[in-house]
Amino acid sequence: MQILVTGGAGFIGSHLVDALLSQGHQVLVLDDLSSGKVENINSAATFKQMSITDENLVTVLMDFQADAVYHLAAQKNVRTSLQNPKFDAEINILGSLNLLQAAIEAKVKKFIFISTGGAIYGETSSLPTDEKHFEQPLSPYGLAKLCFEKYLQLLSQDKMSWSILRLANVYGPRQDPQGEAGVIAIFLDNILKDLPLKINGDGKQTRDYVYVADVVSAAIKVLASEKNDIYNIATSTEKSLLDLADTLQKITQKDFEIIHQEAISGEVRRSCLSAEKFQTQFSWQAEHDFTTGLSLTYKWFQTRL
Ligand code: NAD
């Protein structure tokens, strides 16, 4: 198939591109390189440096004759979205809408949107949280992701099939430890630089950490599906920051210092998603347990330095 991957120079997108190419698909990566890196892009893919907000997007899709679109390009910084909600909406709502309209015009058959679980469900006492749980975004980032989910369902009717994947906290090789990155990338970077690990509050806040290869295998499985639906992609297991630091200590065998900082007000205390629906319908399972995924990620960070 001819497949367009927006955000294909980024962390998750570049792994997805590798997997699609290995299955024999033709891949066009569309990325403005605002946080992605050229070195992440598989040389067998075609690369177009362009923003999803660009009005010439439809020409790109038509020239490429895309059969399917994976949409991962995003302004993904929650703090930026709180400081500048308009900027966030310009990329995550209007840019995504621009892409969706172009895909419909170019007669794309399948649209897969990479969304978020934690930022959409917000604080909830129903754990692991399933897809039926009401949405309660706590940031413009989560709100914009939810908003585009609704646009996708509304505008694609009878025109193309779609899947929405709400990811838990993804980690793995190529995750950028700079800026507001995933905590695992930041911790590993600090450990390798002999810097202390900074934990906000007591460290008992939990997340559902899913390894990037498991996210990619889920994303590949929905490509052929004609059932339009929303799925959580997660391990359905809660890990606290203290659990994370403890496992990293065992894997790295390093005696790093942990500094507790002031808790962040408004931070979600516990987050864990139920992936039962996806597991049942697609015979999928997150195959990397926490220790295995972290060991692989640590090895990659070691080679990177
Ligand atoms: P990333 O920053 O590594 O990848 C995002 C990519 O999008 C980058 O390559 C960036 O250059 C590109 N991009 C940003 N704005 C663009 C624009 N206007 N036009 C074209 N390209 C643009 O981040 P990631 O962690 O790989 O996230 C990928 C997707 O997964 C995002 O949509 C994010 O919201 C979603 N997601 C990620 C996580 C996670 O834990 N990493 C969790 C849930 C959802």
XYZ file of C-alpha atoms and ligand atoms in Angstrom:
349
model
C 0.000 0.000 0.000
C 0.937 3.661 -0.358
C 1.019 5.016 3.194
C 1.532 8.570 4.427
C 2.895 8.927 7.969
C 2.726 12.404 9.483
C 5.253 12.867 12.287
C 7.344 10.053 10.774
C 10.592 11.733 11.850
C 9.523 11.610 15.484
C 9.910 8.997 18.185
C 6.856 6.768 17.621
C 6.351 7.683 13.949
C 9.857 6.638 12.914
C 9.423 3.173 14.462
C 6.099 2.839 12.669
C 7.718 3.818 9.357
C 10.410 1.131 9.840
C 7.728 -1.509 10.465
C 5.583 -0.472 7.476
C 8.600 -0.551 5.147
C 9.613 -3.983 6.411
C 6.134 -5.213 5.445
C 6.662 -4.006 1.869
C 4.579 -0.799 1.945
C 5.627 2.417 0.175
C 5.940 5.137 2.804
C 5.899 8.905 2.540
C 6.992 10.699 5.709
C 5.514 14.163 6.148
C 7.129 16.094 8.983
C 8.101 19.720 9.618
C 11.031 18.595 11.816
C 9.881 20.859 14.660
C 10.761 18.082 17.119
C 11.535 15.171 14.787
C 14.998 14.383 13.433
C 16.232 13.582 9.929
C 18.397 10.755 11.309
C 15.232 8.986 12.523
C 13.843 8.730 8.999
C 14.360 5.379 7.309
C 16.270 5.938 4.044
C 13.814 3.654 2.196
C 10.993 6.131 2.873
C 10.320 9.261 0.840
C 10.537 12.400 2.953
C 8.609 15.617 2.527
C 9.404 18.433 4.947
C 6.067 20.167 5.341
C 3.649 21.211 8.064
C 0.227 19.603 8.363
C -1.103 23.171 8.330
C 0.155 23.682 4.750
C -2.670 24.172 2.275
C -0.734 22.283 -0.427
C -1.132 19.073 1.520
C -3.844 17.805 -0.803
C -1.455 17.919 -3.774
C 1.072 15.848 -1.822
C -1.575 13.235 -0.996
C -2.870 13.115 -4.560
C 0.601 12.891 -6.149
C 1.526 10.076 -3.778
C -1.844 8.357 -4.324
C -2.045 7.528 -0.648
C -4.233 4.563 0.312
C -3.856 5.160 4.034
C -2.758 7.900 6.434
C -1.266 7.479 9.905
C -1.538 10.822 11.680
C 1.039 11.302 14.439
C 2.294 14.857 13.827
C 1.331 16.985 16.801
C 2.198 19.750 19.166
C 2.572 17.276 22.045
C 3.795 19.504 24.856
C 1.103 19.792 27.552
C 2.763 22.825 29.162
C 2.948 24.644 25.817
C -0.741 23.931 25.300
C -1.552 25.472 28.692
C 0.590 28.547 27.998
C -0.525 28.971 24.394
C -3.799 27.131 23.685
C -4.254 28.962 20.384
C -0.931 27.684 19.051
C -1.834 24.178 20.195
C -5.212 24.371 18.441
C -3.609 25.669 15.240
C -1.549 22.477 14.944
C -3.602 19.842 16.730
C -7.070 20.899 15.570
C -6.705 23.048 12.438
C -3.622 21.259 11.099
C -5.249 17.877 11.675
C -8.444 19.100 10.030
C -6.439 20.344 7.057
C -4.938 16.863 6.744
C -8.324 15.171 7.104
C -9.943 17.308 4.407
C -6.978 16.689 2.094
C -7.228 12.926 2.757
C -10.946 12.911 1.944
C -10.355 14.913 -1.232
C -7.533 12.589 -2.268
C -9.840 9.580 -1.710
C -7.701 7.987 0.981
C -9.371 4.752 2.131
C -8.137 4.541 5.709
C -7.220 7.175 8.348
C -5.518 6.163 11.592
C -5.278 8.844 14.259
C -2.772 8.489 17.069
C -4.496 10.015 20.063
C -3.898 9.977 23.791
C -5.519 8.203 26.728
C -4.254 9.952 29.850
C -4.785 13.495 28.544
C -8.329 12.678 27.361
C -9.694 10.779 30.397
C -8.035 13.119 32.918
C -8.232 12.250 36.609
C -10.394 9.180 37.124
C -11.026 6.695 39.893
C -12.090 4.021 37.417
C -8.840 2.144 36.755
C -7.837 0.691 34.376
C -9.911 3.198 32.396
C -11.761 1.849 29.385
C -12.952 3.613 26.223
C -16.512 4.024 27.539
C -15.325 6.264 30.354
C -16.357 9.895 29.938
C -13.730 12.282 28.659
C -12.423 15.005 30.929
C -9.333 16.649 29.418
C -7.302 18.767 31.824
C -5.254 20.554 29.169
C -5.820 22.169 25.770
C -3.609 19.388 24.367
C -6.054 16.694 25.560
C -9.017 18.783 24.491
C -7.590 19.293 20.988
C -6.909 15.564 20.590
C -10.480 14.783 21.645
C -11.838 17.503 19.369
C -10.075 16.045 16.340
C -11.308 12.553 17.221
C -14.846 13.981 16.873
C -14.049 15.736 13.568
C -12.630 12.494 12.203
C -15.774 10.549 13.108
C -18.080 13.239 11.766
C -16.382 14.096 8.482
C -15.172 10.679 7.369
C -18.676 9.148 7.371
C -19.176 6.981 4.257
C -15.972 8.398 2.781
C -13.232 6.356 4.427
C -12.706 4.060 7.354
C -10.887 5.211 10.468
C -9.301 3.971 13.665
C -8.378 6.002 16.727
C -5.650 4.696 19.022
C -5.493 6.297 22.467
C -1.985 5.588 23.668
C -0.790 5.303 27.244
C 2.692 6.658 28.115
C 5.005 5.406 25.388
C 8.735 4.828 25.921
C 11.624 3.295 24.017
C 14.623 4.004 21.785
C 14.696 7.391 19.991
C 12.565 9.149 22.592
C 14.027 12.611 22.972
C 14.985 13.406 26.590
C 14.888 17.144 25.902
C 12.017 19.432 26.802
C 8.839 17.955 28.211
C 9.730 14.428 27.145
C 8.731 11.107 28.632
C 10.032 10.611 32.130
C 11.822 7.373 31.194
C 13.934 9.120 28.539
C 14.740 11.931 30.979
C 15.692 9.519 33.783
C 17.914 7.390 31.533
C 19.637 10.462 30.149
C 20.294 11.711 33.685
C 21.546 8.321 34.890
C 24.042 8.129 32.016
C 25.223 11.668 32.783
C 25.535 10.874 36.535
C 22.862 13.431 37.353
C 20.212 12.950 40.067
C 16.662 11.907 39.192
C 14.147 14.618 40.022
C 10.763 13.399 41.226
C 7.846 15.766 41.698
C 6.119 15.070 45.017
C 6.230 11.679 46.727
C 6.815 9.634 43.533
C 3.729 7.509 44.135
C 1.920 8.952 41.105
C 1.347 6.162 38.585
C 1.347 5.810 34.811
C 0.817 3.013 32.318
C 4.110 2.720 30.414
C 3.889 0.921 27.075
C 6.925 -0.006 24.973
C 7.089 1.609 21.531
C 7.343 -1.694 19.584
C 4.047 -2.818 21.155
C 2.375 0.427 20.072
C 3.701 -0.097 16.546
C 2.407 -3.679 16.364
C -1.044 -2.400 17.426
C -0.924 0.393 14.834
C -0.061 -2.134 12.112
C -2.935 -4.417 13.140
C -5.606 -1.730 12.605
C -4.448 -0.955 9.063
C -6.620 -3.659 7.490
C -9.579 -3.149 9.818
C -12.754 -1.671 8.365
C -14.401 -1.406 11.756
C -14.398 2.261 12.735
C -13.617 2.419 16.444
C -11.606 3.889 19.327
C -9.089 1.724 21.180
C -6.794 2.192 24.158
C -3.273 0.879 23.577
C -1.664 0.173 26.928
C -0.278 -2.455 29.288
C -3.141 -1.964 31.777
C -0.500 -2.009 34.532
C 0.205 0.859 36.900
C 3.782 1.776 37.740
C 4.772 4.571 40.088
C 7.808 6.806 39.648
C 9.332 5.033 42.652
C 8.768 1.659 40.893
C 10.442 3.128 37.820
C 13.477 4.396 39.753
C 13.766 1.035 41.513
C 13.658 -0.970 38.247
C 16.166 1.399 36.642
C 18.491 0.933 39.605
C 18.362 -2.857 39.105
C 18.902 -2.625 35.333
C 21.648 -0.013 35.313
C 23.314 -1.141 38.557
C 23.992 2.550 39.234
C 23.634 4.225 42.585
C 21.919 7.430 41.482
C 20.529 10.109 43.748
C 16.793 10.857 43.865
C 15.686 14.410 44.629
C 12.067 15.019 45.582
C 10.766 18.367 44.332
C 7.505 20.129 45.038
C 4.471 18.299 43.633
C 2.962 19.805 40.476
C -0.532 21.069 41.171
C -3.111 19.616 38.801
C -0.936 16.630 37.864
C -2.983 13.444 37.367
C -2.291 11.164 40.338
C -3.039 7.792 38.788
C -3.348 6.798 35.142
C -3.827 3.321 33.711
C -5.785 2.299 30.602
C -7.693 -0.869 29.860
C -6.576 -2.323 26.513
C -8.990 -5.247 26.787
C -11.104 -4.149 23.809
C -8.118 -4.027 21.457
C -6.663 -7.262 22.864
C -9.918 -9.119 22.269
C -10.659 -7.787 18.800
C -7.128 -7.929 17.409
C -5.470 -10.755 19.392
C -2.861 -8.230 20.455
C -0.851 -8.076 23.601
C 1.881 -5.776 24.888
C 4.753 -8.236 24.638
C 7.431 -6.257 26.449
C 7.159 -6.251 30.213
C 8.506 -3.263 32.125
C 11.965 -4.722 32.811
C 12.462 -5.947 29.227
C 11.308 -2.668 27.679
C 13.426 -0.604 30.042
C 16.514 -2.780 29.420
C 16.170 -2.336 25.648
C 15.687 1.398 26.062
C 18.689 1.663 28.381
C 20.871 -0.175 25.822
C 19.821 2.308 23.137
C 20.561 5.312 25.342
C 24.005 3.840 26.124
C 24.878 3.561 22.419
C 23.516 7.054 21.790
C 25.941 8.594 24.253
P 7.509 13.371 18.607
O 7.629 14.811 18.970
O 8.748 12.551 18.646
O 6.826 13.225 17.180
C 5.961 14.184 16.648
C 6.428 14.509 15.238
O 5.504 15.416 14.636
C 7.796 15.177 15.203
O 8.618 14.513 14.257
C 7.506 16.609 14.766
O 8.571 17.196 14.037
C 6.249 16.417 13.947
N 5.402 17.613 13.864
C 5.014 18.433 14.882
N 4.253 19.416 14.412
C 4.132 19.224 13.063
C 3.461 19.903 12.013
N 2.779 21.026 12.257
N 3.541 19.414 10.765
C 4.261 18.297 10.498
N 4.941 17.602 11.447
C 4.862 18.072 12.710
O 6.396 12.751 19.566
P 5.903 11.255 19.786
O 6.055 10.975 21.222
O 6.500 10.345 18.782
O 4.331 11.431 19.521
C 3.720 11.021 18.306
C 2.213 11.095 18.482
O 1.795 10.214 19.518
C 1.694 12.477 18.851
O 0.501 12.717 18.140
C 1.400 12.365 20.332
O 0.363 13.237 20.721
C 0.959 10.914 20.417
N 1.127 10.346 21.753
C 2.376 10.175 22.274
C 2.511 9.628 23.549
C 3.879 9.402 24.166
O 3.941 8.933 25.308
N 4.980 9.708 23.479
C 1.376 9.263 24.289
C 0.116 9.464 23.725
C 0.000 9.991 22.449
